XYZ file of C-alpha atoms in Angstrom:
740
model
C 12.599 -6.618 45.853
C 13.405 -8.834 42.894
C 17.074 -8.733 41.890
C 17.800 -7.766 38.277
C 19.381 -10.544 36.236
C 22.999 -9.827 35.334
C 23.569 -8.681 31.776
C 25.884 -10.423 29.366
C 28.822 -8.578 27.893
C 26.979 -7.670 24.677
C 23.643 -6.893 26.294
C 22.682 -3.275 26.894
C 19.746 -1.599 28.565
C 17.946 0.456 25.941
C 16.477 3.709 27.239
C 12.717 4.068 27.241
C 11.601 6.220 24.329
C 8.430 8.288 24.054
C 7.375 7.532 20.490
C 5.123 10.590 20.213
C 7.857 12.877 21.528
C 10.504 11.446 19.192
C 8.216 11.039 16.190
C 5.334 13.517 16.023
C 3.750 11.676 13.080
C 3.784 8.270 14.790
C 0.482 6.370 14.459
C -0.534 5.268 17.972
C -2.283 1.947 18.515
C -5.185 2.109 20.946
C -7.775 -0.525 21.801
C -8.623 -2.641 18.772
C -12.070 -2.383 17.287
C -14.552 -5.011 18.392
C -15.664 -5.494 14.773
C -13.620 -6.298 11.653
C -13.363 -3.419 9.191
C -14.307 -3.236 5.526
C -12.862 -0.682 3.099
C -14.137 0.832 -0.146
C -12.367 3.419 -2.310
C -13.032 5.345 -5.483
C -10.735 8.086 -6.784
C -9.912 10.410 -3.849
C -12.713 9.095 -1.640
C -12.536 6.103 0.659
C -14.688 4.707 3.441
C -13.967 2.413 6.365
C -16.942 0.505 7.778
C -17.236 -2.147 10.430
C -18.656 -5.546 9.554
C -22.224 -4.309 10.237
C -21.818 -1.519 7.666
C -21.658 1.038 10.477
C -19.058 3.695 11.204
C -17.865 4.653 14.661
C -20.029 2.139 16.514
C -16.845 0.878 18.180
C -14.795 3.463 20.040
C -11.757 4.882 18.259
C -10.250 3.734 15.006
C -10.210 4.988 11.444
C -13.913 4.470 10.649
C -15.495 7.060 8.412
C -15.994 8.498 4.956
C -12.927 10.430 3.779
C -12.212 12.709 0.849
C -8.886 14.461 0.253
C -7.642 13.685 3.778
C -10.760 14.980 5.547
C -13.394 12.862 7.248
C -16.869 13.672 5.907
C -18.801 11.178 8.043
C -17.551 9.839 11.363
C -20.668 8.142 12.681
C -23.271 5.982 10.976
C -25.258 3.386 12.883
C -28.381 1.465 11.907
C -30.881 0.394 14.585
C -33.959 -1.822 14.328
C -36.566 -1.118 16.970
C -33.999 0.989 18.803
C -31.519 -1.888 19.136
C -28.466 -3.029 17.234
C -29.341 -5.722 14.689
C -27.644 -9.105 14.564
C -25.016 -9.731 11.917
C -25.722 -12.571 9.487
C -22.892 -11.937 7.066
C -20.709 -9.235 5.584
C -18.522 -9.239 2.492
C -16.736 -7.042 0.006
C -17.526 -8.106 -3.554
C -14.634 -9.806 -5.358
C -14.034 -6.703 -7.491
C -14.205 -4.360 -4.444
C -17.069 -2.323 -5.904
C -19.655 -2.970 -3.183
C -19.950 -3.878 0.465
C -22.909 -6.143 1.232
C -24.145 -6.683 4.785
C -26.937 -9.022 5.885
C -28.613 -8.236 9.204
C -31.623 -9.387 11.168
C -33.406 -8.103 14.226
C -32.659 -9.195 17.767
C -35.559 -9.935 20.127
C -37.240 -6.586 20.738
C -38.985 -6.052 24.067
C -41.653 -3.665 25.313
C -42.885 -3.826 28.887
C -40.956 -7.017 29.512
C -42.555 -8.840 26.578
C -41.133 -9.735 23.163
C -42.953 -7.634 20.577
C -40.741 -8.595 17.638
C -39.148 -12.015 17.649
C -35.589 -12.303 16.428
C -34.893 -13.369 12.829
C -38.130 -11.837 11.553
C -36.750 -8.838 9.653
C -34.020 -9.243 7.053
C -31.966 -6.155 6.167
C -29.479 -6.029 3.293
C -27.205 -2.991 3.174
C -25.446 -2.458 -0.179
C -22.841 0.307 -0.260
C -20.560 1.687 -2.961
C -18.593 4.873 -3.675
C -18.738 6.824 -6.901
C -17.214 10.233 -7.643
C -17.205 11.664 -4.147
C -20.550 10.190 -3.081
C -21.267 7.230 -0.797
C -24.419 5.417 -1.933
C -26.335 3.006 0.263
C -29.418 0.934 -0.370
C -31.178 -0.584 2.646
C -33.486 -3.402 1.563
C -35.884 -4.514 4.310
C -38.132 -7.575 4.172
C -40.501 -9.361 6.558
C -40.023 -13.119 6.839
C -42.411 -13.531 9.762
C -45.924 -14.971 9.811
C -47.677 -11.676 10.576
C -47.561 -8.017 9.617
C -44.960 -6.241 11.721
C -44.493 -2.589 12.584
C -41.116 -1.316 13.738
C -38.677 1.561 13.439
C -35.494 1.691 11.409
C -33.195 4.484 12.565
C -29.971 5.856 11.158
C -27.735 7.718 13.613
C -25.103 9.920 11.975
C -22.623 12.675 12.669
C -19.292 14.077 11.647
C -16.220 15.649 13.191
C -14.562 16.797 9.913
C -11.285 15.511 11.339
C -8.129 15.817 9.303
C -6.539 12.428 8.584
C -3.629 13.403 10.841
C -6.057 14.025 13.710
C -7.525 10.584 13.095
C -3.961 9.243 13.238
C -3.538 10.809 16.675
C -2.244 14.357 16.132
C -3.571 16.941 18.594
C -4.562 20.453 17.509
C -4.719 23.593 19.622
C -7.569 25.081 17.567
C -10.173 23.837 15.128
C -12.702 25.507 12.856
C -16.438 25.918 13.424
C -19.049 23.251 12.692
C -22.817 23.508 12.388
C -25.605 21.305 11.055
C -28.668 22.202 8.995
C -31.913 20.504 8.018
C -32.526 20.926 4.304
C -35.969 21.230 2.797
C -37.506 17.866 1.978
C -35.267 14.953 2.810
C -31.750 16.192 3.499
C -29.308 17.178 6.220
C -26.173 19.288 5.785
C -23.198 18.895 8.094
C -20.998 21.969 7.634
C -17.473 22.853 8.766
C -15.660 26.142 8.235
C -11.968 25.332 8.552
C -9.155 27.511 9.801
C -7.830 27.376 6.239
C -10.889 29.328 5.075
C -12.395 26.377 3.219
C -15.980 25.279 3.828
C -16.502 21.531 3.804
C -19.992 20.070 3.679
C -21.435 16.597 4.024
C -24.751 16.541 2.174
C -26.934 13.676 3.420
C -30.002 12.732 1.396
C -32.697 10.188 2.300
C -35.122 8.655 -0.210
C -37.951 8.386 0.590
C -38.076 11.102 3.218
C -37.858 9.680 6.749
C -40.815 9.819 9.119
C -38.767 11.927 11.530
C -35.373 13.513 11.183
C -32.985 15.734 13.069
C -29.423 16.818 12.397
C -28.203 13.512 13.847
C -30.984 10.951 13.226
C -33.366 9.756 10.549
C -36.174 7.414 11.633
C -38.555 5.420 9.454
C -41.806 3.980 10.817
C -42.181 0.801 8.777
C -45.068 -1.637 8.528
C -44.577 -4.738 6.386
C -46.966 -7.575 5.649
C -45.696 -11.149 5.504
C -43.291 -11.432 2.561
C -43.374 -7.679 1.881
C -40.201 -5.703 1.191
C -39.188 -2.079 0.804
C -35.997 -0.199 -0.049
C -34.551 2.938 1.505
C -31.767 4.932 -0.127
C -29.177 7.054 1.635
C -26.345 9.107 0.121
C -23.534 11.210 1.540
C -21.899 13.674 -0.819
C -18.488 15.064 0.067
C -19.178 18.636 -0.974
C -16.105 20.189 -2.485
C -15.207 17.008 -4.356
C -15.291 17.912 -8.049
C -18.140 15.633 -9.048
C -20.863 15.762 -11.703
C -24.533 15.820 -10.818
C -25.275 12.959 -8.442
C -26.596 9.788 -10.079
C -29.279 7.542 -8.668
C -28.219 4.390 -6.836
C -28.545 1.986 -9.756
C -27.121 4.310 -12.454
C -24.117 5.054 -10.276
C -23.601 1.365 -9.548
C -23.656 0.524 -13.263
C -21.066 3.235 -13.911
C -18.849 1.939 -11.086
C -19.104 -1.596 -12.469
C -18.165 -0.459 -15.984
C -15.106 1.405 -14.740
C -13.861 -1.501 -12.623
C -14.144 -3.920 -15.566
C -12.267 -1.693 -18.013
C -8.747 -2.836 -17.067
C -6.584 -4.454 -19.763
C -3.803 -6.013 -17.700
C -2.418 -9.508 -18.141
C -4.408 -12.015 -16.103
C -3.136 -15.077 -14.254
C -4.817 -18.418 -13.638
C -3.145 -21.211 -11.688
C -3.906 -24.775 -10.653
C -4.195 -23.591 -7.037
C -7.622 -22.051 -6.436
C -6.576 -20.444 -3.143
C -3.720 -18.686 -4.940
C -6.211 -17.616 -7.618
C -8.389 -16.079 -4.900
C -5.414 -14.212 -3.449
C -4.381 -12.938 -6.897
C -7.916 -11.850 -7.805
C -8.230 -9.966 -4.529
C -4.809 -8.369 -4.976
C -5.667 -7.238 -8.507
C -9.034 -5.904 -7.354
C -7.297 -4.036 -4.533
C -4.848 -2.468 -6.958
C -7.698 -1.403 -9.240
C -9.476 0.105 -6.233
C -6.398 1.909 -4.910
C -5.514 3.308 -8.342
C -6.775 6.832 -8.932
C -7.074 8.416 -12.370
C -5.048 11.620 -12.198
C -4.419 14.235 -14.857
C -1.206 12.406 -15.735
C -2.660 8.887 -15.804
C -3.359 6.071 -13.334
C -1.609 6.285 -9.956
C -1.749 3.660 -7.184
C -2.446 5.391 -3.881
C -0.349 3.816 -1.142
C -3.056 2.335 1.085
C -6.057 2.851 3.296
C -6.756 4.280 5.747
C -3.564 6.195 6.520
C -1.927 6.630 3.126
C -4.705 7.098 0.568
C -2.829 9.629 -1.511
C 0.136 10.010 -3.843
C 3.340 8.585 -2.354
C 6.462 8.559 -4.493
C 8.264 5.481 -3.185
C 5.105 3.381 -2.814
C 3.810 4.289 -6.259
C 7.141 3.519 -7.922
C 7.598 0.142 -6.238
C 3.989 -0.842 -6.958
C 4.514 0.107 -10.603
C 7.698 -2.003 -10.719
C 5.844 -4.974 -9.240
C 3.082 -4.652 -11.826
C 5.155 -3.569 -14.829
C 5.109 -6.970 -16.544
C 1.314 -7.097 -16.215
C 0.256 -3.484 -16.810
C 2.845 -0.931 -18.015
C 0.243 1.864 -18.094
C 0.501 2.091 -14.316
C 4.226 2.849 -14.513
C 3.640 5.508 -17.161
C 1.052 7.246 -14.982
C 3.376 7.152 -11.972
C 6.333 8.522 -13.922
C 4.423 11.387 -15.519
C 2.792 12.446 -12.252
C 6.032 12.404 -10.294
C 7.838 14.269 -13.071
C 5.157 16.976 -12.943
C 5.676 17.396 -9.184
C 9.485 17.197 -9.223
C 10.981 19.856 -6.941
C 12.418 22.954 -8.601
C 13.444 24.994 -5.538
C 14.956 24.468 -2.095
C 12.610 24.533 0.901
C 13.758 23.243 4.286
C 10.295 22.594 5.731
C 9.138 20.422 2.826
C 12.684 19.063 2.314
C 12.501 20.095 -1.341
C 15.646 20.421 -3.438
C 15.902 20.909 -7.213
C 15.486 17.587 -9.000
C 14.148 15.692 -5.995
C 11.145 13.404 -6.448
C 8.057 13.734 -4.278
C 7.618 11.619 -1.162
C 4.039 12.479 -0.207
C 1.145 14.746 -1.140
C -1.685 15.791 1.202
C -4.859 17.813 0.705
C -6.387 18.304 4.166
C -6.802 21.327 6.412
C -3.670 20.653 8.465
C -1.515 20.416 5.339
C -3.040 23.632 3.969
C -2.197 25.414 7.239
C 1.280 23.815 7.307
C 0.497 22.271 10.680
C 2.052 19.226 9.028
C 4.685 19.593 6.291
C 3.140 17.057 3.931
C 1.180 19.202 1.443
C 3.983 18.590 -1.047
C 6.709 16.814 0.901
C 10.035 15.608 -0.462
C 11.523 13.895 2.617
C 12.610 10.707 0.881
C 16.173 9.792 0.001
C 15.196 6.937 -2.315
C 12.252 8.189 -4.397
C 14.607 10.014 -6.763
C 16.821 7.063 -7.781
C 13.775 4.776 -7.805
C 12.096 7.176 -10.258
C 15.024 6.791 -12.645
C 14.997 3.010 -12.236
C 11.290 2.845 -13.068
C 11.807 5.015 -16.153
C 14.498 2.623 -17.362
C 12.468 -0.510 -16.653
C 9.368 1.000 -18.279
C 11.297 1.776 -21.449
C 12.814 -1.724 -21.549
C 9.358 -3.237 -21.068
C 7.484 -1.153 -23.651
C 9.949 0.473 -26.044
C 7.984 3.710 -25.502
C 10.688 6.177 -26.504
C 8.179 9.032 -26.867
C 7.387 8.896 -23.151
C 11.095 8.536 -22.363
C 11.826 11.747 -24.303
C 9.098 13.487 -22.310
C 10.672 12.245 -19.052
C 14.299 12.820 -20.022
C 14.632 16.373 -18.606
C 13.220 15.147 -15.271
C 15.609 12.173 -15.298
C 18.576 14.484 -15.871
C 17.467 16.761 -13.030
C 17.130 13.713 -10.776
C 20.656 12.577 -11.688
C 21.960 16.046 -10.889
C 20.292 15.921 -7.457
C 21.955 12.558 -6.762
C 25.379 14.058 -7.458
C 24.800 17.321 -5.543
C 22.225 17.788 -2.784
C 21.723 14.037 -2.454
C 25.428 13.640 -1.641
C 26.237 16.813 0.327
C 29.707 15.705 1.485
C 30.716 14.373 -1.928
C 31.704 10.910 -0.710
C 29.749 9.186 -3.471
C 26.902 7.944 -1.254
C 23.308 9.188 -1.102
C 22.423 10.279 2.421
C 19.831 12.198 4.423
C 19.680 14.132 7.693
C 21.742 16.898 9.193
C 25.004 16.398 11.040
C 24.442 15.123 14.595
C 20.656 15.057 14.214
C 18.469 11.981 14.547
C 15.117 13.698 15.036
C 13.521 16.200 12.654
C 10.447 17.645 14.329
C 9.151 19.207 11.120
C 9.149 16.038 9.061
C 10.378 12.484 8.850
C 13.610 11.831 10.713
C 14.353 8.736 8.632
C 13.867 8.950 4.911
C 14.329 5.447 3.573
C 11.438 3.008 3.430
C 11.997 2.148 7.095
C 11.039 5.594 8.300
C 9.963 4.987 11.912
C 11.956 6.877 14.529
C 13.773 3.804 15.923
C 14.406 1.891 12.684
C 18.019 2.959 12.097
C 20.382 2.044 14.907
C 23.763 0.668 15.953
C 24.507 -2.879 17.080
C 24.153 -1.828 20.723
C 20.727 -0.286 20.081
C 21.775 3.370 20.069
C 19.816 5.393 17.527
C 21.980 6.466 14.617
C 22.723 10.130 14.068
C 22.894 11.657 10.629
C 23.634 12.198 7.913
C 22.812 8.548 7.243
C 23.704 6.547 4.139
C 21.441 3.488 3.926
C 22.750 0.364 2.250
C 19.821 -0.296 -0.078
C 19.750 3.334 -1.240
C 23.264 2.961 -2.625
C 22.012 -0.048 -4.566
C 19.184 2.079 -5.922
C 21.702 4.773 -6.927
C 23.773 2.158 -8.775
C 20.728 0.764 -10.595
C 19.525 4.295 -11.395
C 22.795 5.172 -13.090
C 22.733 1.927 -15.062
C 19.127 2.575 -16.108
C 19.880 6.188 -17.054
C 22.864 5.035 -19.123
C 20.632 2.696 -21.130
C 18.126 5.522 -21.633
C 20.873 7.921 -22.751
C 22.097 5.399 -25.301
C 18.551 5.011 -26.686
C 18.283 8.779 -27.031
C 21.581 9.168 -28.864
C 23.771 10.403 -25.994
C 26.555 7.758 -25.878
C 29.041 9.990 -24.025
C 26.609 10.516 -21.161
C 25.837 6.795 -21.148
C 29.526 5.950 -20.816
C 29.980 8.519 -18.029
C 27.035 7.085 -16.085
C 28.328 3.531 -16.463
C 31.746 4.564 -15.169
C 30.122 6.311 -12.224
C 28.020 3.219 -11.445
C 31.102 0.965 -11.529
C 32.984 3.297 -9.184
C 30.027 3.365 -6.803
C 29.867 -0.440 -6.750
C 33.545 -0.697 -5.770
C 33.306 1.981 -3.099
C 30.080 0.504 -1.776
C 31.594 -2.945 -1.319
C 34.539 -1.471 0.568
C 32.401 0.539 3.000
C 29.238 -1.530 3.432
C 30.358 -5.170 3.504
C 30.942 -6.486 7.027
C 33.137 -9.531 7.558
C 31.871 -9.559 11.130
C 28.238 -9.949 10.020
C 29.082 -11.776 6.784
C 26.476 -9.409 5.365
C 26.045 -5.837 4.219
C 25.545 -3.414 7.109
C 22.340 -1.440 7.581
C 24.088 1.816 6.685
C 26.678 4.400 7.709
C 26.048 7.069 10.339
C 27.164 10.697 10.211
C 30.727 9.768 11.196
C 30.831 7.036 8.500
C 30.664 4.403 11.239
C 28.981 1.230 9.915
C 25.661 0.272 11.503
C 26.509 -3.364 12.234
C 22.907 -4.561 12.166
C 21.478 -7.516 10.237
C 18.483 -6.058 8.414
C 16.405 -6.939 5.363
C 17.770 -3.833 3.640
C 20.664 -6.033 2.528
C 18.218 -8.186 0.581
C 17.233 -5.228 -1.629
C 20.766 -4.976 -2.950
C 20.338 -8.099 -5.058
C 17.595 -6.791 -7.332
C 19.672 -3.668 -8.029
C 22.640 -5.749 -9.217
C 25.240 -3.950 -7.089
C 26.215 -7.059 -5.108
C 29.167 -9.198 -6.129
C 28.047 -12.781 -6.867
C 29.904 -14.187 -3.852
C 28.321 -11.555 -1.594
C 24.902 -12.228 -3.109
C 25.101 -15.898 -2.174
C 25.847 -14.972 1.426
C 22.978 -12.478 1.477
C 20.673 -15.165 0.130
C 21.715 -17.627 2.838
C 21.148 -14.963 5.487
C 17.656 -14.094 4.236
C 16.432 -17.684 4.703
C 18.333 -18.338 7.941
C 16.309 -18.833 11.163
C 17.324 -15.389 12.411
C 15.671 -13.671 9.422
C 13.120 -16.158 8.145
C 10.013 -16.507 10.319
C 8.290 -19.093 8.138
C 5.869 -16.358 7.058
C 8.601 -14.386 5.310
C 11.814 -12.436 5.862
C 11.857 -10.228 8.954
C 12.855 -6.579 8.644
C 15.474 -7.075 11.375
C 17.088 -10.373 12.329
C 16.244 -12.051 15.589
C 18.940 -11.297 18.156
C 19.564 -7.685 17.145
C 19.364 -5.114 19.951
C 16.090 -3.578 18.822
C 14.531 -6.748 17.452
C 10.832 -6.865 18.274
C 8.536 -9.046 16.148
C 5.609 -6.746 17.022
C 7.353 -3.538 15.937
C 6.701 -1.601 12.746
C 10.163 -1.957 11.204
C 12.325 -3.905 13.668
C 11.311 -7.525 13.245
C 7.981 -7.537 11.432
C 7.390 -9.036 7.974
C 6.460 -6.774 5.053
C 5.211 -8.494 1.866
C 6.589 -5.796 -0.450
C 10.009 -6.100 1.204
C 9.843 -9.855 0.671
C 8.853 -9.473 -2.980
C 11.889 -7.302 -3.723
C 14.122 -9.757 -1.873
C 12.683 -12.681 -3.872
C 13.170 -10.736 -7.120
C 16.808 -10.176 -6.236
C 17.372 -13.777 -5.206
C 16.051 -14.881 -8.597
C 18.329 -12.409 -10.381
C 21.345 -14.173 -8.888
C 19.962 -17.640 -9.614
C 19.115 -18.417 -5.976
C 15.767 -19.905 -6.955
C 15.281 -22.259 -4.024
C 15.612 -19.305 -1.651
C 13.267 -17.176 -3.774
C 10.671 -19.948 -3.751
C 10.856 -20.246 0.041
C 10.047 -16.550 0.343
C 7.187 -16.918 -2.170
C 5.699 -19.931 -0.354
C 5.881 -18.177 3.018
C 4.035 -15.080 1.818
C 1.409 -17.116 -0.010
C 0.900 -19.242 3.099
C 0.378 -16.054 5.113
C -2.235 -14.862 2.607
C -4.236 -18.070 3.064
C -4.879 -17.077 6.688
C -5.755 -13.434 5.977
C -9.242 -12.006 5.732
C -10.248 -11.934 2.040
C -6.880 -13.639 1.217
C -5.480 -10.095 1.337
C -1.851 -9.535 2.301
C -1.722 -6.488 4.598
C 0.960 -3.818 4.790
C 2.809 -5.930 7.370
C 2.331 -8.584 10.034
C 4.291 -9.644 13.095
C 7.528 -11.573 12.799
C 6.778 -14.398 15.211
C 7.915 -17.872 14.200
C 5.472 -19.917 12.125
C 3.654 -22.476 14.255
C 1.887 -25.565 13.002
C -1.864 -25.050 12.663
C -1.748 -21.307 13.403
C -1.665 -18.301 11.105
C 0.567 -15.235 11.259
C 0.032 -12.692 14.025
C -1.538 -9.487 12.707
C -0.096 -5.998 13.224
C -2.818 -3.849 14.828
C -2.649 -0.674 12.712
C -1.459 -2.104 9.393
C -3.011 -0.615 6.277
C -5.160 -3.054 4.377
C -5.361 -2.918 1.467
C -1.886 -1.547 0.778
C -0.719 -1.129 -2.816
C 2.771 -2.582 -2.613
C 1.521 -5.463 -0.458
C -1.062 -6.174 -3.170
C 1.691 -6.171 -5.793
C 3.957 -8.543 -3.864
C 2.663 -11.897 -5.157
C 2.750 -10.660 -8.761
C 6.437 -9.743 -8.546
C 7.187 -13.128 -6.969
C 5.476 -14.828 -9.915
C 7.599 -12.825 -12.357
C 10.718 -13.791 -10.393
C 9.720 -17.472 -10.478
C 9.051 -17.478 -14.208
C 12.147 -15.473 -15.150
C 9.980 -13.217 -17.306
C 11.720 -10.734 -19.604
C 10.385 -8.621 -22.479
C 12.000 -7.340 -25.671
C 9.538 -4.899 -27.273
C 11.727 -4.345 -30.335
C 11.627 -8.024 -31.245
C 8.131 -8.497 -29.742
C 9.684 -11.317 -27.712
C 8.589 -12.703 -24.350
C 11.345 -14.694 -22.678
C 11.082 -17.204 -19.851
C 14.572 -17.681 -18.448
C 15.038 -20.642 -16.112
C 11.341 -20.719 -15.164
C 10.328 -22.575 -12.015
C 6.944 -23.221 -10.476
C 6.432 -22.968 -6.714
C 5.689 -26.220 -4.898
C 2.049 -25.247 -4.396
C 1.346 -24.776 -8.135
C 1.407 -27.290 -11.011
C 0.339 -24.883 -13.770
C 0.270 -21.149 -14.448
C -1.639 -19.670 -17.393
C -0.954 -16.084 -18.484
C -3.548 -14.396 -20.684
C -3.009 -11.214 -22.719
C 0.721 -11.166 -21.969
C 3.051 -9.198 -24.198
C 2.801 -5.888 -26.014
C 0.272 -3.581 -27.595
C -0.913 -5.378 -30.718
C 1.034 -8.559 -29.935
C -0.476 -10.541 -27.070
C -0.247 -14.223 -26.199
C -1.897 -16.713 -23.887
C 0.662 -19.185 -22.527
C 0.596 -22.108 -20.113
C 3.560 -23.248 -18.034
C 3.157 -26.687 -16.497
C 5.255 -28.939 -14.299
C 5.848 -32.311 -15.967
C 8.170 -34.900 -14.421
C 9.924 -32.243 -12.368
C 10.482 -29.891 -15.314
C 8.605 -26.860 -16.641
C 6.965 -27.100 -20.061
C 5.671 -24.155 -22.078
C 2.697 -24.119 -24.448
C 1.403 -21.148 -26.438
C -2.400 -21.225 -26.320
C -3.012 -18.243 -28.604
C -0.956 -15.571 -30.323
C -2.285 -12.318 -31.753
C 0.149 -10.087 -33.573
C 2.907 -12.687 -33.971
C 4.621 -12.216 -30.634
C 7.649 -14.448 -30.147
C 7.778 -16.674 -27.052
C 10.993 -18.388 -25.947
C 12.130 -20.429 -22.954
C 15.797 -20.859 -22.080
C 17.685 -22.673 -19.360
C 21.067 -21.139 -18.623
C 22.929 -19.389 -15.835
C 21.349 -16.078 -14.927
C 23.794 -13.177 -15.128
C 24.531 -11.349 -11.932
């Protein structure tokens, strides 16, 4: 028997934890897919393919066609001559409208002899989504010397799984499924759910296949040398509110028009790799944004979070506010419409609280999961107020502010009542002595995994919990609301909110600063005991402005210290902490959105060299990523020469706030501020990252007053040149100390 090594005084043995038992909505990681995945999305429909354009050909995983949290196609596989074709290439178009896959045949044998030599048949699969329908064109051509005859077969099927089943939730009962052949060229896959809803996948083949069943469609093809043909295949998610289905080419033209209709500021730099990353990020944000009744809303990410999330939508809108304020307006109006008006323990609703998550699947309808309309977030409410304030400062849109003002006041009331149940001045969540809520999320800040909030010795914290960054959000929310109140002619309320914010800042510093850590603590537990853990949460405090300047400098030094900084970004938890694990979800990984908020805060306090290190690290990570796309998160291992970052196996990609990260870091670098009243764009202490010599902004500014500007590094300094100016916008550049 091997003797156990003696433990040091500060080392503890952490008990083994069953993640599924502690956190029923945990996303398990099983065997990785053998093929890279490709994602398309339009409105409330998204699809996850493998690199061949198939679905479900590799065991497990999130492959499929989804609409409103239900899978409408779980298997799709193309065969040539009864065998899997060979992959030549696969790519998502730069604007994310289409997936294109090039395939060819393998050697096909009959009776021990090759009857179709490899590389004879070329197949191009072109796929796009439009208004609840997946369209696919299969173009087939013969590049051989002789006429060839062969079969092309599509295998298909569906489980009508709820997204939470795909994530790993088990159900005791399911509804009834059956399949039907339709007259002519169609197949219907039908599911009658336990919620009483009938969901149908309507498959249509043009031209009609030679043979078909409820799981296969086979074409007998014969092509002369140089001859080509095209087959068309659609899957309609029946129940999606869609107009009459368009043909392949009409639908594609409509999808192209919609994707090109954006009017946001565009960015060009001297670094073409950065340009690629920015173009992909902008395309991802366009793809993830759904037009709702209230305006555009960025869904959080695919595959797990393709729906309205409060926190994610707000932070994405903040990241993109300088480029496209319409996104923030859509987020604010939608969240105001769904603001809670009553108290409900299961959904964690309380009057004035802002939505955390919205779901539309069978399990949500049956309340098998509490996420139909779910309010289990302690930070969405103050973040909502912050976004309203920033939106108004950016645009001067007082009409929208007046429309939002009742919701803002209700949110402020929640912060002072239900959000602070013991009246100690801090926002908190969770019941006394409880660290696991089986009906919802046990942790309700952005780090919401079951083991993310803990003590220095690794013990899980028990509630109610007051997170450090949430107090910063509360401070910034009160400051933002005060500015809004003053705009709307309520100076007494503005003064009261400012006094409350100042009192919170003093109390916060007394309770949350740790001389032992030389850093803000992670939070306070239910007994008001500080969680003496070095976590990236402290970095969020800088962008809110709650930190004293001397504290901010220490936070900045910590964020770029070896314990936090991996070389690919700031880790969520510092190396050396009891639960540090660079492969975990929240305890040592690197999240781009987290890093962008940290960089924004560092810039606010004038810590530009630190902010630029964070920017460079995240950009460097993007250069190694597929499609130059920053994922939701990646592992926190140290950066090694000649090697890229280590991927996290079940990270969402694309993810909205990861896509917005580089844009916020650019704003932080350039010191961009806007004064809509004076139509002034200000660059305060602008700097360019070391990997860029020039940045050009086009269509920056305000409605009716847009400019194109170029910022260039010359002899170690930044110069500014206005390239064009419509509407007489004013552009200024200043170099002075940034206020804290």
